[in-house]
Amino acid sequence: AALVYSSQKQIGAVLAAQFMSGALRREDVFLTSKLFHGEMPGLTRRGSTLPLDNMTPEECADAIEGQFEVILEELGVGYVDLMLLHWPAIMDSKSEGNAARRLAAWKVLEDMYERGQARAIGVSNFSEHHLEQLMRDGAKILPMVNQIEAS
């Protein structure tokens, strides 16, 4: 699931029915979601992405907290098993603020992890450079997963 995929409400409805019927328990399901997706006009729906290049790190952190809450609400669960930052920045962005926004978003995930709202936290589509920069700039927790698309 991910906000940008518009699938969480449907997944949440199916899970609620399965949990209520007793067919599944929450611990039977491993839920992964993603947030922190930059705008991609023509490819993403409005409201599921962020205008990252135009955001301060503080605005980014606030937006990520809001996205995290929406994800939990739409899935109808109190925690996800894995939460990922969807992208390190907007595609082909050269904005000097990218590293600070990544760190601000990552710190929100660290907080959610420490509060038990995410059992694991990670990233998606990050290069080795992005990971090294994240740790150098002040991340306390090394990403537990780096999901990479391969075809």
PDB file of N, CA, C and O in Angstrom, residues 7-71:
ATOM      1  N   SER A   7      -4.848   2.695  -2.593  1.00  0.00           N
ATOM      2  CA  SER A   7      -5.371   1.357  -2.312  1.00  0.00           C
ATOM      3  C   SER A   7      -5.644   1.104  -0.836  1.00  0.00           C
ATOM      4  O   SER A   7      -6.208   0.062  -0.485  1.00  0.00           O
ATOM      5  N   GLN A   8      -5.282   2.017   0.030  1.00  0.00           N
ATOM      6  CA  GLN A   8      -5.331   1.727   1.457  1.00  0.00           C
ATOM      7  C   GLN A   8      -6.733   1.587   2.024  1.00  0.00           C
ATOM      8  O   GLN A   8      -6.968   0.738   2.874  1.00  0.00           O
ATOM      9  N   LYS A   9      -7.693   2.387   1.560  1.00  0.00           N
ATOM     10  CA  LYS A   9      -9.057   2.261   2.074  1.00  0.00           C
ATOM     11  C   LYS A   9      -9.637   0.890   1.740  1.00  0.00           C
ATOM     12  O   LYS A   9     -10.277   0.257   2.578  1.00  0.00           O
ATOM     13  N   GLN A  10      -9.394   0.428   0.517  1.00  0.00           N
ATOM     14  CA  GLN A  10      -9.900  -0.882   0.113  1.00  0.00           C
ATOM     15  C   GLN A  10      -9.219  -1.995   0.913  1.00  0.00           C
ATOM     16  O   GLN A  10      -9.871  -2.944   1.350  1.00  0.00           O
ATOM     17  N   ILE A  11      -7.918  -1.880   1.084  1.00  0.00           N
ATOM     18  CA  ILE A  11      -7.193  -2.876   1.879  1.00  0.00           C
ATOM     19  C   ILE A  11      -7.710  -2.865   3.313  1.00  0.00           C
ATOM     20  O   ILE A  11      -7.952  -3.922   3.909  1.00  0.00           O
ATOM     21  N   GLY A  12      -7.917  -1.672   3.858  1.00  0.00           N
ATOM     22  CA  GLY A  12      -8.445  -1.552   5.211  1.00  0.00           C
ATOM     23  C   GLY A  12      -9.814  -2.186   5.358  1.00  0.00           C
ATOM     24  O   GLY A  12     -10.100  -2.857   6.357  1.00  0.00           O
ATOM     25  N   ALA A  13     -10.683  -2.013   4.366  1.00  0.00           N
ATOM     26  CA  ALA A  13     -12.031  -2.606   4.421  1.00  0.00           C
ATOM     27  C   ALA A  13     -11.951  -4.134   4.396  1.00  0.00           C
ATOM     28  O   ALA A  13     -12.657  -4.809   5.148  1.00  0.00           O
ATOM     29  N   VAL A  14     -11.120  -4.663   3.539  1.00  0.00           N
ATOM     30  CA  VAL A  14     -10.961  -6.121   3.461  1.00  0.00           C
ATOM     31  C   VAL A  14     -10.394  -6.663   4.774  1.00  0.00           C
ATOM     32  O   VAL A  14     -10.883  -7.667   5.312  1.00  0.00           O
ATOM     33  N   LEU A  15      -9.369  -5.997   5.292  1.00  0.00           N
ATOM     34  CA  LEU A  15      -8.781  -6.450   6.554  1.00  0.00           C
ATOM     35  C   LEU A  15      -9.792  -6.387   7.697  1.00  0.00           C
ATOM     36  O   LEU A  15      -9.875  -7.322   8.506  1.00  0.00           O
ATOM     37  N   ALA A  16     -10.552  -5.299   7.772  1.00  0.00           N
ATOM     38  CA  ALA A  16     -11.545  -5.171   8.843  1.00  0.00           C
ATOM     39  C   ALA A  16     -12.535  -6.328   8.795  1.00  0.00           C
ATOM     40  O   ALA A  16     -12.862  -6.913   9.837  1.00  0.00           O
ATOM     41  N   ALA A  17     -12.997  -6.665   7.600  1.00  0.00           N
ATOM     42  CA  ALA A  17     -13.944  -7.782   7.462  1.00  0.00           C
ATOM     43  C   ALA A  17     -13.304  -9.098   7.902  1.00  0.00           C
ATOM     44  O   ALA A  17     -13.933  -9.909   8.606  1.00  0.00           O
ATOM     45  N   GLN A  18     -12.064  -9.311   7.504  1.00  0.00           N
ATOM     46  CA  GLN A  18     -11.365 -10.548   7.878  1.00  0.00           C
ATOM     47  C   GLN A  18     -11.070 -10.603   9.377  1.00  0.00           C
ATOM     48  O   GLN A  18     -11.195 -11.671   9.992  1.00  0.00           O
ATOM     49  N   PHE A  19     -10.706  -9.487   9.959  1.00  0.00           N
ATOM     50  CA  PHE A  19     -10.433  -9.448  11.396  1.00  0.00           C
ATOM     51  C   PHE A  19     -11.725  -9.687  12.180  1.00  0.00           C
ATOM     52  O   PHE A  19     -11.742 -10.447  13.151  1.00  0.00           O
ATOM     53  N   MET A  20     -12.813  -9.036  11.751  1.00  0.00           N
ATOM     54  CA  MET A  20     -14.087  -9.168  12.466  1.00  0.00           C
ATOM     55  C   MET A  20     -14.660 -10.574  12.368  1.00  0.00           C
ATOM     56  O   MET A  20     -15.282 -11.060  13.303  1.00  0.00           O
ATOM     57  N   SER A  21     -14.447 -11.225  11.238  1.00  0.00           N
ATOM     58  CA  SER A  21     -14.968 -12.585  11.067  1.00  0.00           C
ATOM     59  C   SER A  21     -14.122 -13.614  11.799  1.00  0.00           C
ATOM     60  O   SER A  21     -14.536 -14.759  11.961  1.00  0.00           O
ATOM     61  N   GLY A  22     -12.928 -13.209  12.212  1.00  0.00           N
ATOM     62  CA  GLY A  22     -12.024 -14.141  12.876  1.00  0.00           C
ATOM     63  C   GLY A  22     -11.162 -14.933  11.907  1.00  0.00           C
ATOM     64  O   GLY A  22     -10.370 -15.782  12.322  1.00  0.00           O
ATOM     65  N   ALA A  23     -11.316 -14.667  10.604  1.00  0.00           N
ATOM     66  CA  ALA A  23     -10.524 -15.388   9.606  1.00  0.00           C
ATOM     67  C   ALA A  23      -9.049 -15.022   9.702  1.00  0.00           C
ATOM     68  O   ALA A  23      -8.180 -15.843   9.384  1.00  0.00           O
ATOM     69  N   LEU A  24      -8.768 -13.788  10.132  1.00  0.00           N
ATOM     70  CA  LEU A  24      -7.399 -13.317  10.294  1.00  0.00           C
ATOM     71  C   LEU A  24      -7.263 -12.555  11.598  1.00  0.00           C
ATOM     72  O   LEU A  24      -8.238 -11.975  12.087  1.00  0.00           O
ATOM     73  N   ARG A  25      -6.065 -12.550  12.119  1.00  0.00           N
ATOM     74  CA  ARG A  25      -5.717 -11.688  13.242  1.00  0.00           C
ATOM     75  C   ARG A  25      -4.701 -10.681  12.713  1.00  0.00           C
ATOM     76  O   ARG A  25      -4.029 -10.939  11.719  1.00  0.00           O
ATOM     77  N   ARG A  26      -4.564  -9.548  13.395  1.00  0.00           N
ATOM     78  CA  ARG A  26      -3.628  -8.516  12.921  1.00  0.00           C
ATOM     79  C   ARG A  26      -2.222  -9.081  12.759  1.00  0.00           C
ATOM     80  O   ARG A  26      -1.525  -8.786  11.803  1.00  0.00           O
ATOM     81  N   GLU A  27      -1.807  -9.933  13.677  1.00  0.00           N
ATOM     82  CA  GLU A  27      -0.456 -10.488  13.617  1.00  0.00           C
ATOM     83  C   GLU A  27      -0.256 -11.480  12.468  1.00  0.00           C
ATOM     84  O   GLU A  27       0.873 -11.877  12.186  1.00  0.00           O
ATOM     85  N   ASP A  28      -1.333 -11.845  11.777  1.00  0.00           N
ATOM     86  CA  ASP A  28      -1.233 -12.738  10.611  1.00  0.00           C
ATOM     87  C   ASP A  28      -0.846 -11.996   9.338  1.00  0.00           C
ATOM     88  O   ASP A  28      -0.543 -12.617   8.329  1.00  0.00           O
ATOM     89  N   VAL A  29      -0.909 -10.671   9.384  1.00  0.00           N
ATOM     90  CA  VAL A  29      -0.730  -9.854   8.180  1.00  0.00           C
ATOM     91  C   VAL A  29       0.482  -8.940   8.351  1.00  0.00           C
ATOM     92  O   VAL A  29       0.644  -8.301   9.392  1.00  0.00           O
ATOM     93  N   PHE A  30       1.330  -8.868   7.333  1.00  0.00           N
ATOM     94  CA  PHE A  30       2.469  -7.945   7.337  1.00  0.00           C
ATOM     95  C   PHE A  30       2.109  -6.786   6.417  1.00  0.00           C
ATOM     96  O   PHE A  30       2.004  -6.962   5.199  1.00  0.00           O
ATOM     97  N   LEU A  31       1.910  -5.611   6.990  1.00  0.00           N
ATOM     98  CA  LEU A  31       1.496  -4.435   6.234  1.00  0.00           C
ATOM     99  C   LEU A  31       2.665  -3.490   6.003  1.00  0.00           C
ATOM    100  O   LEU A  31       3.337  -3.086   6.951  1.00  0.00           O
ATOM    101  N   THR A  32       2.884  -3.149   4.746  1.00  0.00           N
ATOM    102  CA  THR A  32       3.900  -2.176   4.360  1.00  0.00           C
ATOM    103  C   THR A  32       3.209  -1.024   3.659  1.00  0.00           C
ATOM    104  O   THR A  32       2.291  -1.241   2.868  1.00  0.00           O
ATOM    105  N   SER A  33       3.649   0.182   3.948  1.00  0.00           N
ATOM    106  CA  SER A  33       3.146   1.335   3.222  1.00  0.00           C
ATOM    107  C   SER A  33       4.299   2.293   2.967  1.00  0.00           C
ATOM    108  O   SER A  33       5.383   2.134   3.518  1.00  0.00           O
ATOM    109  N   LYS A  34       4.016   3.284   2.109  1.00  0.00           N
ATOM    110  CA  LYS A  34       5.027   4.271   1.737  1.00  0.00           C
ATOM    111  C   LYS A  34       4.431   5.670   1.803  1.00  0.00           C
ATOM    112  O   LYS A  34       3.249   5.859   1.536  1.00  0.00           O
ATOM    113  N   LEU A  35       5.293   6.627   2.110  1.00  0.00           N
ATOM    114  CA  LEU A  35       4.920   8.043   2.066  1.00  0.00           C
ATOM    115  C   LEU A  35       6.112   8.836   1.572  1.00  0.00           C
ATOM    116  O   LEU A  35       7.129   8.261   1.227  1.00  0.00           O
ATOM    117  N   PHE A  36       5.999  10.166   1.483  1.00  0.00           N
ATOM    118  CA  PHE A  36       7.087  11.035   1.008  1.00  0.00           C
ATOM    119  C   PHE A  36       7.298  10.835  -0.494  1.00  0.00           C
ATOM    120  O   PHE A  36       8.384  10.550  -0.956  1.00  0.00           O
ATOM    121  N   HIS A  37       6.242  11.003  -1.244  1.00  0.00           N
ATOM    122  CA  HIS A  37       6.317  10.886  -2.714  1.00  0.00           C
ATOM    123  C   HIS A  37       6.167  12.273  -3.306  1.00  0.00           C
ATOM    124  O   HIS A  37       5.215  12.981  -3.028  1.00  0.00           O
ATOM    125  N   GLY A  38       7.116  12.664  -4.123  1.00  0.00           N
ATOM    126  CA  GLY A  38       7.046  13.962  -4.787  1.00  0.00           C
ATOM    127  C   GLY A  38       6.019  13.971  -5.900  1.00  0.00           C
ATOM    128  O   GLY A  38       5.551  12.924  -6.354  1.00  0.00           O
ATOM    129  N   GLU A  39       5.651  15.165  -6.313  1.00  0.00           N
ATOM    130  CA  GLU A  39       4.674  15.319  -7.386  1.00  0.00           C
ATOM    131  C   GLU A  39       5.230  14.803  -8.708  1.00  0.00           C
ATOM    132  O   GLU A  39       6.401  14.995  -9.027  1.00  0.00           O
ATOM    133  N   MET A  40       4.377  14.141  -9.464  1.00  0.00           N
ATOM    134  CA  MET A  40       4.707  13.672 -10.805  1.00  0.00           C
ATOM    135  C   MET A  40       3.488  13.952 -11.672  1.00  0.00           C
ATOM    136  O   MET A  40       2.640  13.078 -11.844  1.00  0.00           O
ATOM    137  N   PRO A  41       3.348  15.180 -12.177  1.00  0.00           N
ATOM    138  CA  PRO A  41       2.152  15.555 -12.939  1.00  0.00           C
ATOM    139  C   PRO A  41       1.820  14.536 -14.027  1.00  0.00           C
ATOM    140  O   PRO A  41       2.681  14.091 -14.773  1.00  0.00           O
ATOM    141  N   GLY A  42       0.545  14.179 -14.058  1.00  0.00           N
ATOM    142  CA  GLY A  42       0.075  13.217 -15.044  1.00  0.00           C
ATOM    143  C   GLY A  42       0.201  11.777 -14.598  1.00  0.00           C
ATOM    144  O   GLY A  42      -0.414  10.891 -15.190  1.00  0.00           O
ATOM    145  N   LEU A  43       0.972  11.531 -13.542  1.00  0.00           N
ATOM    146  CA  LEU A  43       1.168  10.151 -13.084  1.00  0.00           C
ATOM    147  C   LEU A  43       0.636   9.903 -11.682  1.00  0.00           C
ATOM    148  O   LEU A  43       0.429   8.756 -11.301  1.00  0.00           O
ATOM    149  N   THR A  44       0.449  10.943 -10.890  1.00  0.00           N
ATOM    150  CA  THR A  44       0.004  10.776  -9.514  1.00  0.00           C
ATOM    151  C   THR A  44      -1.250  11.607  -9.267  1.00  0.00           C
ATOM    152  O   THR A  44      -1.476  12.620  -9.908  1.00  0.00           O
ATOM    153  N   ARG A  45      -2.057  11.148  -8.313  1.00  0.00           N
ATOM    154  CA  ARG A  45      -3.288  11.881  -8.002  1.00  0.00           C
ATOM    155  C   ARG A  45      -3.006  12.985  -7.002  1.00  0.00           C
ATOM    156  O   ARG A  45      -2.153  12.851  -6.125  1.00  0.00           O
ATOM    157  N   ARG A  46      -3.728  14.053  -7.141  1.00  0.00           N
ATOM    158  CA  ARG A  46      -3.582  15.219  -6.262  1.00  0.00           C
ATOM    159  C   ARG A  46      -3.894  14.816  -4.822  1.00  0.00           C
ATOM    160  O   ARG A  46      -4.813  14.068  -4.556  1.00  0.00           O
ATOM    161  N   GLY A  47      -3.093  15.300  -3.898  1.00  0.00           N
ATOM    162  CA  GLY A  47      -3.314  15.005  -2.491  1.00  0.00           C
ATOM    163  C   GLY A  47      -2.536  13.804  -1.977  1.00  0.00           C
ATOM    164  O   GLY A  47      -2.446  13.597  -0.778  1.00  0.00           O
ATOM    165  N   SER A  48      -1.996  13.003  -2.883  1.00  0.00           N
ATOM    166  CA  SER A  48      -1.228  11.836  -2.445  1.00  0.00           C
ATOM    167  C   SER A  48       0.270  12.094  -2.496  1.00  0.00           C
ATOM    168  O   SER A  48       1.058  11.267  -2.065  1.00  0.00           O
ATOM    169  N   THR A  49       0.651  13.244  -3.050  1.00  0.00           N
ATOM    170  CA  THR A  49       2.061  13.579  -3.204  1.00  0.00           C
ATOM    171  C   THR A  49       2.358  14.899  -2.497  1.00  0.00           C
ATOM    172  O   THR A  49       1.452  15.589  -2.039  1.00  0.00           O
ATOM    173  N   LEU A  50       3.635  15.246  -2.447  1.00  0.00           N
ATOM    174  CA  LEU A  50       4.054  16.484  -1.797  1.00  0.00           C
ATOM    175  C   LEU A  50       4.878  17.328  -2.759  1.00  0.00           C
ATOM    176  O   LEU A  50       5.682  16.780  -3.516  1.00  0.00           O
ATOM    177  N   PRO A  51       4.719  18.648  -2.709  1.00  0.00           N
ATOM    178  CA  PRO A  51       5.552  19.543  -3.534  1.00  0.00           C
ATOM    179  C   PRO A  51       6.922  19.718  -2.879  1.00  0.00           C
ATOM    180  O   PRO A  51       7.276  20.800  -2.410  1.00  0.00           O
ATOM    181  N   LEU A  52       7.674  18.654  -2.818  1.00  0.00           N
ATOM    182  CA  LEU A  52       8.902  18.608  -2.005  1.00  0.00           C
ATOM    183  C   LEU A  52       9.865  19.743  -2.275  1.00  0.00           C
ATOM    184  O   LEU A  52      10.434  20.305  -1.338  1.00  0.00           O
ATOM    185  N   ASP A  53      10.104  20.087  -3.527  1.00  0.00           N
ATOM    186  CA  ASP A  53      11.078  21.137  -3.831  1.00  0.00           C
ATOM    187  C   ASP A  53      10.687  22.493  -3.260  1.00  0.00           C
ATOM    188  O   ASP A  53      11.523  23.375  -3.118  1.00  0.00           O
ATOM    189  N   ASN A  54       9.406  22.664  -2.928  1.00  0.00           N
ATOM    190  CA  ASN A  54       8.920  23.945  -2.412  1.00  0.00           C
ATOM    191  C   ASN A  54       8.670  23.916  -0.909  1.00  0.00           C
ATOM    192  O   ASN A  54       8.092  24.854  -0.369  1.00  0.00           O
ATOM    193  N   MET A  55       9.093  22.858  -0.227  1.00  0.00           N
ATOM    194  CA  MET A  55       8.807  22.717   1.200  1.00  0.00           C
ATOM    195  C   MET A  55      10.066  22.914   2.037  1.00  0.00           C
ATOM    196  O   MET A  55      11.150  22.508   1.637  1.00  0.00           O
ATOM    197  N   THR A  56       9.878  23.494   3.218  1.00  0.00           N
ATOM    198  CA  THR A  56      10.967  23.551   4.189  1.00  0.00           C
ATOM    199  C   THR A  56      11.039  22.191   4.880  1.00  0.00           C
ATOM    200  O   THR A  56      10.059  21.419   4.840  1.00  0.00           O
ATOM    201  N   PRO A  57      12.128  21.885   5.551  1.00  0.00           N
ATOM    202  CA  PRO A  57      12.179  20.631   6.306  1.00  0.00           C
ATOM    203  C   PRO A  57      11.059  20.531   7.350  1.00  0.00           C
ATOM    204  O   PRO A  57      10.486  19.450   7.546  1.00  0.00           O
ATOM    205  N   GLU A  58      10.723  21.637   7.989  1.00  0.00           N
ATOM    206  CA  GLU A  58       9.656  21.630   8.992  1.00  0.00           C
ATOM    207  C   GLU A  58       8.308  21.325   8.351  1.00  0.00           C
ATOM    208  O   GLU A  58       7.512  20.558   8.899  1.00  0.00           O
ATOM    209  N   GLU A  59       8.037  21.936   7.207  1.00  0.00           N
ATOM    210  CA  GLU A  59       6.783  21.659   6.492  1.00  0.00           C
ATOM    211  C   GLU A  59       6.739  20.202   6.058  1.00  0.00           C
ATOM    212  O   GLU A  59       5.692  19.557   6.117  1.00  0.00           O
ATOM    213  N   CYS A  60       7.870  19.699   5.644  1.00  0.00           N
ATOM    214  CA  CYS A  60       7.963  18.306   5.230  1.00  0.00           C
ATOM    215  C   CYS A  60       7.647  17.377   6.404  1.00  0.00           C
ATOM    216  O   CYS A  60       6.870  16.435   6.266  1.00  0.00           O
ATOM    217  N   ALA A  61       8.239  17.637   7.555  1.00  0.00           N
ATOM    218  CA  ALA A  61       7.988  16.810   8.736  1.00  0.00           C
ATOM    219  C   ALA A  61       6.509  16.827   9.107  1.00  0.00           C
ATOM    220  O   ALA A  61       5.916  15.777   9.388  1.00  0.00           O
ATOM    221  N   ASP A  62       5.895  18.004   9.098  1.00  0.00           N
ATOM    222  CA  ASP A  62       4.464  18.111   9.410  1.00  0.00           C
ATOM    223  C   ASP A  62       3.629  17.312   8.417  1.00  0.00           C
ATOM    224  O   ASP A  62       2.685  16.601   8.802  1.00  0.00           O
ATOM    225  N   ALA A  63       3.970  17.416   7.138  1.00  0.00           N
ATOM    226  CA  ALA A  63       3.222  16.699   6.105  1.00  0.00           C
ATOM    227  C   ALA A  63       3.379  15.190   6.263  1.00  0.00           C
ATOM    228  O   ALA A  63       2.414  14.432   6.105  1.00  0.00           O
ATOM    229  N   ILE A  64       4.577  14.734   6.591  1.00  0.00           N
ATOM    230  CA  ILE A  64       4.818  13.303   6.768  1.00  0.00           C
ATOM    231  C   ILE A  64       4.052  12.770   7.974  1.00  0.00           C
ATOM    232  O   ILE A  64       3.474  11.689   7.925  1.00  0.00           O
ATOM    233  N   GLU A  65       4.022  13.537   9.055  1.00  0.00           N
ATOM    234  CA  GLU A  65       3.216  13.125  10.212  1.00  0.00           C
ATOM    235  C   GLU A  65       1.754  12.967   9.810  1.00  0.00           C
ATOM    236  O   GLU A  65       1.097  11.990  10.173  1.00  0.00           O
ATOM    237  N   GLY A  66       1.251  13.934   9.029  1.00  0.00           N
ATOM    238  CA  GLY A  66      -0.132  13.857   8.568  1.00  0.00           C
ATOM    239  C   GLY A  66      -0.363  12.658   7.655  1.00  0.00           C
ATOM    240  O   GLY A  66      -1.372  11.956   7.786  1.00  0.00           O
ATOM    241  N   GLN A  67       0.562  12.405   6.743  1.00  0.00           N
ATOM    242  CA  GLN A  67       0.427  11.256   5.855  1.00  0.00           C
ATOM    243  C   GLN A  67       0.448   9.952   6.646  1.00  0.00           C
ATOM    244  O   GLN A  67      -0.318   9.031   6.354  1.00  0.00           O
ATOM    245  N   PHE A  68       1.312   9.872   7.644  1.00  0.00           N
ATOM    246  CA  PHE A  68       1.392   8.662   8.462  1.00  0.00           C
ATOM    247  C   PHE A  68       0.051   8.402   9.142  1.00  0.00           C
ATOM    248  O   PHE A  68      -0.456   7.268   9.143  1.00  0.00           O
ATOM    249  N   GLU A  69      -0.538   9.440   9.714  1.00  0.00           N
ATOM    250  CA  GLU A  69      -1.840   9.304  10.378  1.00  0.00           C
ATOM    251  C   GLU A  69      -2.920   8.862   9.400  1.00  0.00           C
ATOM    252  O   GLU A  69      -3.753   8.012   9.722  1.00  0.00           O
ATOM    253  N   VAL A  70      -2.921   9.430   8.196  1.00  0.00           N
ATOM    254  CA  VAL A  70      -3.901   9.042   7.174  1.00  0.00           C
ATOM    255  C   VAL A  70      -3.739   7.564   6.823  1.00  0.00           C
ATOM    256  O   VAL A  70      -4.729   6.831   6.697  1.00  0.00           O
ATOM    257  N   ILE A  71      -2.515   7.126   6.673  1.00  0.00           N
ATOM    258  CA  ILE A  71      -2.260   5.725   6.334  1.00  0.00           C
ATOM    259  C   ILE A  71      -2.830   4.796   7.403  1.00  0.00           C
ATOM    260  O   ILE A  71      -3.547   3.838   7.094  1.00  0.00           O
TER     261      ILE A  71
END
